[in-house]
mmCIF file of C-alpha atoms and ligand atoms in Angstrom:
data_model
loop_
_atom_site.group_PDB
_atom_site.id
_atom_site.type_symbol
_atom_site.label_atom_id
_atom_site.label_comp_id
_atom_site.label_asym_id
_atom_site.label_seq_id
_atom_site.Cartn_x
_atom_site.Cartn_y
_atom_site.Cartn_z
ATOM 1 C CA MET E 432 24.184 -21.204 -10.326
ATOM 2 C CA ARG E 433 22.262 -23.085 -7.564
ATOM 3 C CA CYS E 434 20.698 -19.602 -6.722
ATOM 4 C CA ALA E 435 19.581 -18.874 -10.181
ATOM 5 C CA LYS E 436 17.948 -22.271 -10.675
ATOM 6 C CA GLY E 437 16.641 -22.282 -7.104
ATOM 7 C CA ARG E 438 15.135 -18.998 -7.762
ATOM 8 C CA ILE E 439 12.813 -20.047 -10.556
ATOM 9 C CA SER E 440 11.726 -23.317 -8.723
ATOM 10 C CA LEU E 441 11.084 -21.250 -5.498
ATOM 11 C CA SER E 442 8.910 -18.755 -7.509
ATOM 12 C CA ARG E 443 6.883 -21.515 -9.316
ATOM 13 C CA THR E 444 6.370 -23.353 -5.941
ATOM 14 C CA LEU E 445 5.159 -20.327 -4.183
ATOM 15 C CA LEU E 446 3.091 -19.283 -7.104
ATOM 16 C CA SER E 447 1.544 -22.701 -8.249
ATOM 17 C CA VAL E 448 1.261 -24.317 -4.892
ATOM 18 C CA LYS E 449 1.409 -22.116 -1.860
ATOM 19 C CA TRP E 450 0.691 -18.769 -3.223
ATOM 20 C CA GLU E 451 -2.012 -19.852 -5.829
ATOM 21 C CA ASN E 452 -4.801 -17.996 -4.243
ATOM 22 C CA ALA E 453 -2.557 -14.869 -3.849
ATOM 23 C CA MET E 454 -1.971 -15.027 -7.610
ATOM 24 C CA ARG E 455 -5.737 -14.556 -8.250
ATOM 25 C CA VAL E 456 -6.926 -12.718 -5.401
ATOM 26 C CA GLY E 457 -7.778 -9.336 -6.606
ATOM 27 C CA GLY E 458 -6.023 -9.926 -9.784
ATOM 28 C CA TYR E 459 -2.639 -9.580 -8.201
ATOM 29 C CA GLU E 460 0.466 -11.697 -9.229
ATOM 30 C CA ILE E 461 3.183 -11.716 -6.391
ATOM 31 C CA ASP E 462 6.588 -12.782 -7.093
ATOM 32 C CA ILE E 463 9.709 -12.900 -4.731
ATOM 33 C CA VAL E 464 12.414 -11.412 -7.065
ATOM 34 C CA VAL E 465 15.300 -11.460 -4.738
ATOM 35 C CA GLN E 466 14.770 -13.398 -1.488
ATOM 36 C CA GLY E 467 16.035 -11.742 1.698
ATOM 37 C CA TYR E 468 18.397 -13.420 3.935
ATOM 38 C CA PRO E 469 18.352 -13.165 7.690
ATOM 39 C CA GLY E 470 22.031 -12.831 8.609
ATOM 40 C CA LYS E 471 24.751 -10.414 8.894
ATOM 41 C CA ALA E 472 28.522 -10.486 8.343
ATOM 42 C CA VAL E 473 30.687 -11.256 11.331
ATOM 43 C CA CYS E 474 33.792 -9.418 10.197
ATOM 44 C CA HIS E 475 32.768 -6.942 7.676
ATOM 45 C CA GLY E 476 29.591 -5.057 8.881
ATOM 46 C CA GLY E 477 26.216 -5.207 7.162
ATOM 47 C CA LEU E 478 25.442 -7.901 4.694
ATOM 48 C CA GLY E 479 22.389 -6.265 3.111
ATOM 49 C CA TRP E 480 20.671 -9.205 1.447
ATOM 50 C CA SER E 481 17.067 -7.801 1.442
ATOM 51 C CA THR E 482 13.707 -8.923 -0.169
ATOM 52 C CA ILE E 483 12.588 -7.495 -3.526
ATOM 53 C CA VAL E 484 8.910 -8.422 -4.397
ATOM 54 C CA LEU E 485 7.232 -7.756 -7.583
ATOM 55 C CA ASN E 486 3.416 -7.027 -7.557
ATOM 56 C CA ARG E 487 1.625 -7.111 -10.909
ATOM 57 C CA HIS E 488 -1.909 -5.776 -11.020
ATOM 58 C CA GLY E 489 -3.597 -5.041 -14.446
ATOM 59 C CA GLU E 490 -1.387 -2.477 -16.223
ATOM 60 C CA ARG E 491 0.569 -1.611 -13.105
ATOM 61 C CA VAL E 492 3.861 -3.204 -12.176
ATOM 62 C CA ALA E 493 5.031 -2.560 -8.421
ATOM 63 C CA LEU E 494 8.158 -3.332 -6.547
ATOM 64 C CA VAL E 495 8.389 -3.481 -2.877
ATOM 65 C CA ASP E 496 11.837 -2.266 -2.314
ATOM 66 C CA CYS E 497 14.575 -2.288 -4.640
ATOM 67 C CA GLY E 498 17.863 -3.691 -3.112
ATOM 68 C CA SER E 499 21.428 -2.542 -2.774
ATOM 69 C CA PHE E 500 24.288 -1.824 -5.335
ATOM 70 C CA GLY E 501 25.382 -5.557 -5.497
ATOM 71 C CA MET E 502 21.796 -6.501 -6.670
ATOM 72 C CA ARG E 503 21.868 -4.372 -9.728
ATOM 73 C CA LYS E 504 22.764 -6.501 -12.357
ATOM 74 C CA LEU E 505 20.844 -9.476 -10.821
ATOM 75 C CA LEU E 506 17.747 -7.299 -10.433
ATOM 76 C CA ILE E 507 17.792 -6.322 -14.197
ATOM 77 C CA GLU E 508 18.318 -9.946 -15.182
ATOM 78 C CA ARG E 509 15.539 -11.375 -13.079
ATOM 79 C CA LEU E 510 13.112 -8.605 -14.184
ATOM 80 C CA ALA E 511 14.146 -9.763 -17.915
ATOM 81 C CA ALA E 512 13.352 -13.239 -16.996
ATOM 82 C CA ARG E 513 9.803 -12.148 -16.200
ATOM 83 C CA GLY E 514 9.496 -10.170 -19.601
ATOM 84 C CA LEU E 515 10.128 -6.780 -17.674
ATOM 85 C CA LYS E 516 12.440 -3.735 -18.272
ATOM 86 C CA PRO E 517 13.074 -1.333 -15.349
ATOM 87 C CA ALA E 518 11.046 1.095 -17.407
ATOM 88 C CA ASP E 519 8.268 -1.167 -17.206
ATOM 89 C CA VAL E 520 7.907 -0.796 -13.347
ATOM 90 C CA THR E 521 5.207 1.730 -12.678
ATOM 91 C CA ASP E 522 5.384 1.824 -8.845
ATOM 92 C CA LEU E 523 8.182 1.390 -6.436
ATOM 93 C CA LEU E 524 7.188 1.278 -2.738
ATOM 94 C CA LEU E 525 9.920 1.770 -0.341
ATOM 95 C CA THR E 526 9.658 0.460 3.250
ATOM 96 C CA HIS E 527 12.344 2.681 4.518
ATOM 97 C CA SER E 528 15.420 4.494 3.497
ATOM 98 C CA HIS E 529 18.468 2.020 4.220
ATOM 99 C CA TYR E 530 20.840 1.476 1.485
ATOM 100 C CA ASP E 531 20.051 -2.161 1.088
ATOM 101 C CA HIS E 532 16.325 -1.506 0.632
ATOM 102 C CA SER E 533 16.209 1.972 -1.336
ATOM 103 C CA VAL E 534 19.462 2.775 -3.230
ATOM 104 C CA ASN E 535 18.363 1.319 -6.610
ATOM 105 C CA TRP E 536 15.448 3.777 -6.765
ATOM 106 C CA THR E 537 17.563 5.449 -9.581
ATOM 107 C CA LEU E 538 16.913 2.444 -11.912
ATOM 108 C CA PHE E 539 13.213 3.008 -11.547
ATOM 109 C CA HIS E 540 13.336 6.779 -11.591
ATOM 110 C CA ARG E 541 10.445 7.010 -14.098
ATOM 111 C CA ALA E 542 8.124 5.283 -11.563
ATOM 112 C CA ARG E 543 6.064 6.720 -9.098
ATOM 113 C CA ILE E 544 8.249 6.210 -5.926
ATOM 114 C CA VAL E 545 6.290 5.880 -2.529
ATOM 115 C CA ALA E 546 8.362 6.653 0.581
ATOM 116 C CA GLY E 547 6.988 7.650 4.199
ATOM 117 C CA ARG E 548 6.654 11.376 4.830
ATOM 118 C CA ARG E 549 8.209 10.855 8.203
ATOM 119 C CA GLU E 550 10.886 8.560 6.876
ATOM 120 C CA MET E 551 12.077 11.282 4.187
ATOM 121 C CA ALA E 552 12.171 14.109 6.779
ATOM 122 C CA TRP E 553 14.237 11.956 9.216
ATOM 123 C CA SER E 554 16.548 10.445 6.479
ATOM 124 C CA ILE E 555 17.566 13.693 4.980
ATOM 125 C CA ALA E 556 18.489 15.110 8.302
ATOM 126 C CA GLU E 557 20.834 12.051 9.160
ATOM 127 C CA PRO E 558 24.521 12.978 9.382
ATOM 128 C CA TRP E 559 26.573 12.291 6.375
ATOM 129 C CA GLY E 560 28.740 9.244 6.369
ATOM 130 C CA GLU E 561 27.782 7.753 9.777
ATOM 131 C CA THR E 562 24.819 5.668 9.118
ATOM 132 C CA VAL E 563 23.439 3.234 6.562
ATOM 133 C CA VAL E 564 21.049 5.711 5.153
ATOM 134 C CA PRO E 565 22.598 6.583 1.555
ATOM 135 C CA GLU E 566 22.524 10.354 2.349
ATOM 136 C CA LEU E 567 23.176 11.524 -1.318
ATOM 137 C CA TYR E 568 20.370 9.118 -2.683
ATOM 138 C CA VAL E 569 17.817 10.033 -0.201
ATOM 139 C CA SER E 570 18.596 13.957 -0.871
ATOM 140 C CA ALA E 571 18.133 13.226 -4.560
ATOM 141 C CA LEU E 572 15.003 11.287 -3.807
ATOM 142 C CA ASP E 573 13.689 14.047 -1.569
ATOM 143 C CA ALA E 574 13.869 16.421 -4.520
ATOM 144 C CA TRP E 575 12.669 13.889 -7.229
ATOM 145 C CA PRO E 576 9.401 14.901 -9.073
ATOM 146 C CA THR E 577 7.925 11.413 -9.007
ATOM 147 C CA LEU E 578 8.232 11.098 -5.121
ATOM 148 C CA ALA E 579 5.026 10.528 -3.353
ATOM 149 C CA ARG E 580 5.036 10.934 0.378
ATOM 150 C CA ALA E 581 2.967 8.511 2.345
ATOM 151 C CA ASP E 582 1.247 8.877 5.563
ATOM 152 C CA GLU E 583 -0.670 6.401 7.791
ATOM 153 C CA GLY E 584 -3.454 4.524 6.109
ATOM 154 C CA ASP E 585 -2.768 5.870 2.582
ATOM 155 C CA GLU E 586 -3.648 3.661 -0.347
ATOM 156 C CA VAL E 587 -0.305 3.795 -2.059
ATOM 157 C CA PHE E 588 -1.103 1.265 -4.873
ATOM 158 C CA PRO E 589 -4.586 -0.170 -5.771
ATOM 159 C CA GLY E 590 -5.453 -2.369 -2.791
ATOM 160 C CA ILE E 591 -2.320 -1.712 -0.697
ATOM 161 C CA THR E 592 -2.240 0.371 1.949
ATOM 162 C CA ALA E 593 0.633 2.125 4.024
ATOM 163 C CA HIS E 594 1.078 1.742 7.842
ATOM 164 C CA LEU E 595 3.792 3.312 9.915
ATOM 165 C CA ALA E 596 5.844 0.803 11.743
ATOM 166 C CA PRO E 597 8.528 2.797 13.545
ATOM 167 C CA GLY E 598 11.451 1.328 15.487
ATOM 168 C CA HIS E 599 14.067 0.016 12.981
ATOM 169 C CA THR E 600 13.835 3.485 11.521
ATOM 170 C CA PRO E 601 11.521 6.364 12.796
ATOM 171 C CA GLY E 602 9.216 6.584 9.711
ATOM 172 C CA HIS E 603 9.605 2.971 8.473
ATOM 173 C CA LEU E 604 6.260 1.819 6.495
ATOM 174 C CA VAL E 605 4.738 -1.637 6.239
ATOM 175 C CA PHE E 606 2.425 -2.166 3.252
ATOM 176 C CA ARG E 607 -0.710 -4.274 3.396
ATOM 177 C CA LEU E 608 -2.182 -5.882 0.310
ATOM 178 C CA HIS E 609 -5.756 -6.229 0.828
ATOM 179 C CA GLY E 610 -6.689 -9.397 -1.114
ATOM 180 C CA ALA E 611 -10.176 -10.842 -1.485
ATOM 181 C CA GLU E 612 -9.458 -14.025 0.487
ATOM 182 C CA HIS E 613 -6.432 -12.918 2.503
ATOM 183 C CA ASP E 614 -3.740 -10.367 2.805
ATOM 184 C CA VAL E 615 -0.097 -10.136 1.987
ATOM 185 C CA ILE E 616 1.935 -7.997 4.512
ATOM 186 C CA PHE E 617 5.251 -6.573 3.354
ATOM 187 C CA VAL E 618 6.997 -5.658 6.612
ATOM 188 C CA GLY E 619 10.421 -4.616 5.594
ATOM 189 C CA ASP E 620 12.829 -4.310 8.376
ATOM 190 C CA ALA E 621 9.932 -3.632 11.015
ATOM 191 C CA ALA E 622 10.461 -7.319 11.486
ATOM 192 C CA LYS E 623 13.391 -8.470 9.459
ATOM 193 C CA ASN E 624 13.054 -12.278 9.995
ATOM 194 C CA ARG E 625 10.988 -15.069 11.487
ATOM 195 C CA ALA E 626 13.203 -14.896 14.691
ATOM 196 C CA GLU E 627 12.250 -11.081 15.411
ATOM 197 C CA LEU E 628 8.605 -11.897 14.804
ATOM 198 C CA LEU E 629 8.496 -14.898 17.253
ATOM 199 C CA CYS E 630 10.563 -13.188 20.209
ATOM 200 C CA ARG E 631 9.239 -9.624 19.266
ATOM 201 C CA ARG E 632 12.706 -8.049 20.015
ATOM 202 C CA VAL E 633 15.010 -6.906 17.276
ATOM 203 C CA ASP E 634 18.657 -6.907 16.468
ATOM 204 C CA ALA E 635 18.826 -3.299 15.146
ATOM 205 C CA THR E 636 16.556 -0.601 16.281
ATOM 206 C CA PHE E 637 16.421 3.056 16.553
ATOM 207 C CA ASP E 638 13.742 2.612 19.422
ATOM 208 C CA GLU E 639 13.207 -0.679 21.140
ATOM 209 C CA GLN E 640 9.662 -0.096 22.520
ATOM 210 C CA ASP E 641 8.545 1.275 19.042
ATOM 211 C CA SER E 642 9.880 -1.747 17.415
ATOM 212 C CA ALA E 643 7.941 -3.962 19.862
ATOM 213 C CA ALA E 644 4.812 -1.974 19.182
ATOM 214 C CA SER E 645 5.093 -2.251 15.307
ATOM 215 C CA ILE E 646 5.931 -5.958 15.670
ATOM 216 C CA ASP E 647 2.543 -6.252 17.688
ATOM 217 C CA MET E 648 0.698 -4.337 14.941
ATOM 218 C CA ILE E 649 2.278 -6.804 12.444
ATOM 219 C CA TRP E 650 0.825 -9.775 14.434
ATOM 220 C CA ARG E 651 -2.523 -8.195 14.451
ATOM 221 C CA PHE E 652 -2.590 -7.743 10.695
ATOM 222 C CA TRP E 653 -1.256 -11.466 10.408
ATOM 223 C CA ARG E 654 -4.074 -12.866 12.307
ATOM 224 C CA ASP E 655 -6.925 -10.666 10.942
ATOM 225 C CA ARG E 656 -7.831 -13.382 8.567
ATOM 226 C CA PRO E 657 -6.672 -17.024 8.015
ATOM 227 C CA GLY E 658 -4.025 -17.564 5.175
ATOM 228 C CA ASN E 659 -2.626 -14.046 5.672
ATOM 229 C CA VAL E 660 0.984 -14.076 4.654
ATOM 230 C CA VAL E 661 3.969 -11.882 6.000
ATOM 231 C CA ALA E 662 7.007 -11.115 3.894
ATOM 232 C CA PRO E 663 9.730 -9.783 5.789
ATOM 233 C CA GLY E 664 12.732 -7.657 4.579
ATOM 234 C CA HIS E 665 15.172 -10.280 5.163
ATOM 235 C CA ASP E 666 13.612 -13.859 5.355
ATOM 236 C CA LEU E 667 11.157 -16.067 3.402
ATOM 237 C CA PRO E 668 7.486 -15.105 3.362
ATOM 238 C CA MET E 669 5.380 -17.078 6.151
ATOM 239 C CA ARG E 670 1.943 -18.144 6.683
ATOM 240 C CA LEU E 671 0.472 -18.974 10.137
ATOM 241 C CA GLU E 672 -0.377 -22.531 10.726
ATOM 242 C CA ASN E 673 -1.954 -23.162 14.283
ATOM 243 C CA ASP E 674 -0.756 -19.490 14.938
ATOM 244 C CA GLU E 675 2.954 -20.605 14.178
ATOM 245 C CA PRO E 676 4.776 -19.044 11.341
ATOM 246 C CA VAL E 677 5.446 -21.427 8.467
ATOM 247 C CA TYR E 678 7.920 -20.564 5.741
ATOM 248 C CA LEU E 679 6.477 -20.668 2.067
ATOM 249 C CA GLY E 680 9.344 -21.793 -0.167
ATOM 250 C CA GLU E 681 12.930 -22.888 0.522
ATOM 251 C CA ARG E 682 15.748 -20.619 1.542
ATOM 252 C CA GLN E 683 18.506 -20.133 -1.136
ATOM 253 C CA ALA E 684 21.916 -18.661 -0.101
ATOM 254 C CA SER E 685 25.546 -19.228 -0.941
ATOM 255 C CA ILE E 686 28.731 -17.609 -1.822
ATOM 256 C CA GLN E 687 31.416 -18.424 -4.170
ATOM 257 C CA ALA E 688 35.035 -17.918 -3.058
ATOM 258 C CA TRP E 689 38.463 -17.895 -4.635
ATOM 259 C CA PHE E 690 40.646 -19.812 -2.154
ATOM 260 C CA GLY E 691 42.717 -21.326 -4.773
ATOM 261 C CA ASP E 692 45.711 -20.532 -7.154
ATOM 262 C CA ASP E 693 43.480 -19.501 -10.231
ATOM 263 C CA ILE E 694 40.203 -17.880 -10.917
ATOM 264 C CA GLU E 695 38.883 -21.270 -12.159
ATOM 265 C CA THR E 696 39.072 -22.874 -8.757
ATOM 266 C CA THR E 697 36.350 -21.676 -6.569
ATOM 267 C CA THR E 698 34.840 -22.835 -3.454
ATOM 268 C CA THR E 699 30.864 -22.617 -3.083
ATOM 269 C CA ILE E 700 29.781 -22.214 0.575
ATOM 270 C CA ASP E 701 26.105 -22.894 1.602
ATOM 271 C CA LEU E 702 24.706 -20.541 3.769
ATOM 272 C CA THR E 703 21.415 -22.224 4.313
ATOM 273 C CA ARG E 704 22.330 -24.818 7.161
ATOM 274 C CA ARG E 705 21.324 -24.075 10.423
HETATM 275 ZN ZN1 LIG O 521 16.948 -1.601 7.507
#
Protein backbone atom coordinates (compact mmCIF):
# COMPACT_ATOMS: atom_id res chain seq x y z
CA MET A 1 0.00 0.00 0.00
CA ARG A 2 2.79 2.31 0.99
CA CYS A 3 4.64 1.40 -2.17
CA ALA A 4 1.68 2.08 -4.44
CA LYS A 5 1.05 5.52 -2.96
CA GLY A 6 4.74 6.26 -2.74
CA ARG A 7 5.26 5.37 -6.33
CA ILE A 8 2.81 8.00 -7.51
CA SER A 9 4.24 10.74 -5.32
CA LEU A 10 7.79 9.76 -6.29
CA SER A 11 6.89 9.92 -9.93
CA ARG A 12 5.28 13.33 -9.54
CA THR A 13 8.21 14.60 -7.54
CA LEU A 14 10.68 13.40 -10.12
CA LEU A 15 8.77 14.76 -13.04
CA SER A 16 7.50 18.03 -11.67
CA VAL A 17 10.46 19.06 -9.58
CA LYS A 18 13.67 17.20 -10.21
CA TRP A 19 13.05 15.97 -13.73
CA GLU A 20 11.10 18.89 -15.07
CA ASN A 21 13.78 19.61 -17.65
CA ALA A 22 14.12 15.98 -18.62
CA MET A 23 10.40 15.92 -19.34
CA ARG A 24 10.70 18.75 -21.80
CA VAL A 25 14.14 18.12 -23.23
CA GLY A 26 13.86 16.71 -26.68
CA GLY A 27 10.20 15.95 -26.14
CA TYR A 28 10.84 13.01 -23.80
CA GLU A 29 8.78 11.97 -20.82
CA ILE A 30 10.80 9.79 -18.49
CA ASP A 31 9.07 7.89 -15.74
CA ILE A 32 10.33 5.30 -13.26
CA VAL A 33 7.68 2.58 -13.45
CA VAL A 34 9.42 0.25 -10.99
CA GLN A 35 12.16 1.50 -8.71
CA GLY A 36 15.13 -0.86 -8.34
CA TYR A 37 16.41 -1.82 -4.91
CA PRO A 38 20.11 -2.03 -3.95
CA GLY A 39 20.05 -5.29 -2.02
CA LYS A 40 20.01 -9.04 -2.20
CA ALA A 41 18.44 -11.75 -0.09
CA VAL A 42 20.67 -13.19 2.62
CA CYS A 43 19.12 -16.66 2.86
CA HIS A 44 17.33 -17.09 -0.46
CA GLY A 45 19.67 -16.17 -3.29
CA GLY A 46 18.93 -13.28 -5.63
CA LEU A 47 16.28 -10.67 -4.94
CA GLY A 48 16.01 -9.24 -8.41
CA TRP A 49 14.20 -5.97 -7.69
CA SER A 50 15.27 -4.09 -10.79
CA THR A 51 14.43 -0.74 -12.33
CA ILE A 52 11.96 -0.37 -15.19
CA VAL A 53 11.83 3.02 -16.92
CA LEU A 54 9.26 4.35 -19.35
CA ASN A 55 10.33 6.79 -22.08
CA ARG A 56 7.70 8.44 -24.21
CA HIS A 57 8.73 10.30 -27.31
CA GLY A 58 6.06 11.40 -29.77
CA GLU A 59 4.11 8.32 -30.78
CA ARG A 60 6.84 6.00 -29.52
CA VAL A 61 6.73 4.37 -26.10
CA ALA A 62 9.88 2.64 -24.90
CA LEU A 63 10.71 0.66 -21.80
CA VAL A 64 14.25 0.22 -20.55
CA ASP A 65 14.23 -3.33 -19.11
CA CYS A 66 11.06 -5.16 -18.17
CA GLY A 67 11.56 -6.91 -14.83
CA SER A 68 11.01 -10.40 -13.53
CA PHE A 69 8.05 -12.78 -13.06
CA GLY A 70 7.06 -11.25 -9.72
CA MET A 71 6.60 -7.85 -11.37
CA ARG A 72 4.17 -8.92 -14.09
CA LYS A 73 0.92 -7.92 -12.38
CA LEU A 74 2.50 -4.75 -10.98
CA LEU A 75 3.90 -3.77 -14.36
CA ILE A 76 0.55 -4.17 -16.10
CA GLU A 77 -1.16 -2.15 -13.34
CA ARG A 78 1.39 0.64 -13.45
CA LEU A 79 1.23 0.89 -17.22
CA ALA A 80 -2.57 1.07 -16.93
CA ALA A 81 -2.22 3.88 -14.37
CA ARG A 82 -0.36 5.77 -17.10
CA GLY A 83 -3.06 5.06 -19.66
CA LEU A 84 -1.07 2.36 -21.40
CA LYS A 85 -1.57 -1.27 -22.33
CA PRO A 86 1.43 -3.55 -22.90
CA ALA A 87 0.58 -3.53 -26.61
CA ASP A 88 1.15 0.26 -26.64
CA VAL A 89 4.85 -0.23 -25.91
CA THR A 90 6.60 0.16 -29.25
CA ASP A 91 10.20 -0.41 -28.15
CA LEU A 92 11.83 -2.49 -25.44
CA LEU A 93 15.48 -1.80 -24.70
CA LEU A 94 17.23 -4.56 -22.72
CA THR A 95 20.42 -3.73 -20.87
CA HIS A 96 21.28 -7.40 -20.43
CA SER A 97 19.77 -10.85 -20.39
CA HIS A 98 19.54 -11.62 -16.65
CA TYR A 99 16.07 -12.83 -15.68
CA ASP A 100 15.27 -9.85 -13.45
CA HIS A 101 15.68 -7.43 -16.36
CA SER A 102 14.58 -9.41 -19.39
CA VAL A 103 12.10 -12.18 -18.74
CA ASN A 104 8.94 -10.13 -19.32
CA TRP A 105 9.86 -9.47 -22.96
CA THR A 106 7.06 -11.88 -23.77
CA LEU A 107 4.59 -9.28 -22.50
CA PHE A 108 5.93 -6.88 -25.14
CA HIS A 109 6.42 -9.36 -27.96
CA ARG A 110 4.84 -6.99 -30.48
CA ALA A 111 7.43 -4.32 -29.72
CA ARG A 112 10.77 -3.85 -31.39
CA ILE A 113 13.09 -5.50 -28.86
CA VAL A 114 16.67 -4.23 -28.67
CA ALA A 115 19.36 -6.42 -27.11
CA GLY A 116 23.12 -6.40 -27.49
CA ARG A 117 24.46 -8.57 -30.30
CA ARG A 118 27.30 -9.74 -28.09
CA GLU A 119 24.93 -10.27 -25.14
CA MET A 120 22.63 -12.50 -27.18
CA ALA A 121 25.50 -14.60 -28.54
CA TRP A 122 26.83 -15.10 -25.00
CA SER A 123 23.41 -15.72 -23.44
CA ILE A 124 22.28 -18.50 -25.73
CA ALA A 125 25.55 -20.37 -25.11
CA GLU A 126 25.20 -20.28 -21.32
CA PRO A 127 24.70 -23.70 -19.69
CA TRP A 128 21.11 -24.53 -18.84
CA GLY A 129 20.04 -24.34 -15.24
CA GLU A 130 23.24 -22.95 -13.74
CA THR A 131 23.04 -19.17 -14.14
CA VAL A 132 20.56 -16.30 -13.83
CA VAL A 133 20.17 -16.15 -17.61
CA PRO A 134 16.62 -17.41 -18.38
CA GLU A 135 17.81 -19.89 -20.99
CA LEU A 136 14.48 -20.73 -22.65
CA TYR A 137 13.41 -17.08 -22.78
CA VAL A 138 16.65 -15.94 -24.41
CA SER A 139 16.49 -18.85 -26.88
CA ALA A 140 13.00 -17.78 -27.91
CA LEU A 141 14.06 -14.13 -28.07
CA ASP A 142 17.06 -15.00 -30.24
CA ALA A 143 14.66 -16.33 -32.89
CA TRP A 144 11.99 -13.65 -32.41
CA PRO A 145 11.24 -11.62 -35.56
CA THR A 146 11.17 -8.24 -33.84
CA LEU A 147 14.57 -8.66 -32.14
CA ALA A 148 17.07 -5.96 -33.17
CA ARG A 149 20.68 -6.74 -32.26
CA ALA A 150 22.56 -3.61 -31.20
CA ASP A 151 26.25 -2.81 -31.59
CA GLU A 152 28.38 -0.08 -30.04
CA GLY A 153 27.08 3.41 -30.85
CA ASP A 154 23.85 2.32 -32.53
CA GLU A 155 20.91 4.69 -32.23
CA VAL A 156 18.33 2.28 -30.82
CA PHE A 157 15.51 4.80 -30.26
CA PRO A 158 15.29 8.42 -31.42
CA GLY A 159 18.03 10.23 -29.47
CA ILE A 160 19.15 7.14 -27.53
CA THR A 161 22.44 5.39 -28.28
CA ALA A 162 23.65 1.98 -27.07
CA HIS A 163 27.13 1.55 -25.58
CA LEU A 164 28.91 -1.64 -24.66
CA ALA A 165 29.56 -1.85 -20.92
CA PRO A 166 30.86 -5.37 -20.29
CA GLY A 167 31.68 -6.83 -16.90
CA HIS A 168 28.46 -7.75 -15.14
CA THR A 169 27.73 -9.69 -18.33
CA PRO A 170 30.01 -9.83 -21.40
CA GLY A 171 27.64 -7.98 -23.72
CA HIS A 172 25.91 -5.60 -21.31
CA LEU A 173 24.64 -2.32 -22.82
CA VAL A 174 24.05 1.09 -21.34
CA PHE A 175 21.62 3.44 -23.07
CA ARG A 176 22.34 7.14 -23.32
CA LEU A 177 19.48 9.53 -23.96
CA HIS A 178 20.91 12.67 -25.52
CA GLY A 179 18.65 15.44 -24.29
CA ALA A 180 18.90 19.00 -25.52
CA GLU A 181 19.99 20.25 -22.10
CA HIS A 182 21.30 17.13 -20.41
CA ASP A 183 21.54 13.39 -20.82
CA VAL A 184 19.93 10.50 -18.99
CA ILE A 185 22.10 7.39 -18.86
CA PHE A 186 20.41 4.06 -18.16
CA VAL A 187 23.19 1.85 -16.89
CA GLY A 188 21.40 -1.37 -15.89
CA ASP A 189 23.69 -3.59 -13.86
CA ALA A 190 26.94 -2.22 -15.28
CA ALA A 191 26.69 -0.25 -12.01
CA LYS A 192 23.79 -1.60 -9.99
CA ASN A 193 23.73 1.09 -7.32
CA ARG A 194 25.30 4.20 -5.82
CA ALA A 195 27.86 2.23 -3.82
CA GLU A 196 29.26 0.56 -6.95
CA LEU A 197 29.45 3.91 -8.74
CA LEU A 198 31.32 5.48 -5.84
CA CYS A 199 33.85 2.74 -5.10
CA ARG A 200 34.10 1.51 -8.73
CA ARG A 201 33.98 -2.11 -7.62
CA VAL A 202 30.99 -4.39 -8.06
CA ASP A 203 29.36 -7.19 -6.13
CA ALA A 204 28.68 -9.58 -9.02
CA THR A 205 30.67 -9.54 -12.25
CA PHE A 206 31.87 -11.75 -15.05
CA ASP A 207 35.11 -9.74 -15.24
CA GLU A 208 36.25 -7.26 -12.58
CA GLN A 209 38.53 -5.26 -14.90
CA ASP A 210 35.83 -4.94 -17.53
CA SER A 211 33.39 -3.79 -14.86
CA ALA A 212 35.81 -1.13 -13.62
CA ALA A 213 36.36 0.14 -17.18
CA SER A 214 32.60 0.25 -17.77
CA ILE A 215 32.07 2.26 -14.58
CA ASP A 216 34.80 4.66 -15.75
CA MET A 217 32.86 5.10 -18.98
CA ILE A 218 29.65 5.77 -17.06
CA TRP A 219 31.43 8.46 -15.05
CA ARG A 220 32.73 10.06 -18.28
CA PHE A 221 29.20 10.16 -19.67
CA TRP A 222 27.88 11.47 -16.34
CA ARG A 223 30.37 14.33 -16.14
CA ASP A 224 30.02 15.30 -19.80
CA ARG A 225 27.35 17.91 -19.11
CA PRO A 226 25.99 19.49 -15.94
CA GLY A 227 22.68 17.99 -14.90
CA ASN A 228 23.28 14.57 -16.45
CA VAL A 229 21.32 11.83 -14.71
CA VAL A 230 22.38 8.21 -14.16
CA ALA A 231 19.64 5.61 -13.61
CA PRO A 232 21.12 2.33 -12.30
CA GLY A 233 19.52 -1.10 -12.49
CA HIS A 234 18.97 -1.44 -8.74
CA ASP A 235 18.83 2.04 -7.26
CA LEU A 236 17.26 5.47 -7.57
CA PRO A 237 18.33 7.82 -10.36
CA MET A 238 21.05 10.27 -9.40
CA ARG A 239 22.41 13.62 -10.48
CA LEU A 240 25.84 15.04 -9.65
CA GLU A 241 26.16 17.97 -7.25
CA ASN A 242 29.76 19.06 -6.68
CA ASP A 243 30.72 15.78 -8.36
CA GLU A 244 28.83 13.78 -5.71
CA PRO A 245 25.85 11.57 -6.66
CA VAL A 246 22.61 12.88 -5.20
CA TYR A 247 19.46 10.78 -5.30
CA LEU A 248 16.44 12.02 -7.21
CA GLY A 249 13.41 10.88 -5.27
CA GLU A 250 12.92 8.75 -2.22
CA ARG A 251 13.54 5.03 -1.75
CA GLN A 252 10.41 2.87 -1.49
CA ALA A 253 10.69 -0.75 -0.39
CA SER A 254 8.92 -2.97 2.10
CA ILE A 255 7.62 -6.52 2.41
CA GLN A 256 4.47 -7.87 3.99
CA ALA A 257 4.76 -11.10 5.97
CA TRP A 258 2.36 -13.60 7.54
CA PHE A 259 3.82 -14.31 10.98
CA GLY A 260 0.44 -14.56 12.73
CA ASP A 261 -2.30 -17.18 12.97
CA ASP A 262 -4.53 -15.99 10.15
CA ILE A 263 -4.18 -14.30 6.81
CA GLU A 264 -5.56 -10.99 8.11
CA THR A 265 -2.63 -10.57 10.49
CA THR A 266 0.36 -9.24 8.63
CA THR A 267 3.60 -7.49 9.45
CA THR A 268 4.98 -4.86 7.09
CA ILE A 269 8.76 -4.62 7.19
CA ASP A 270 10.34 -1.40 5.96
CA LEU A 271 13.46 -2.08 3.90
CA THR A 272 14.56 1.51 3.41
CA ARG A 273 16.34 2.19 6.70
CA ARG A 274 20.11 2.24 6.67
ZN1 LIG B 1 22.11 -8.49 -13.85
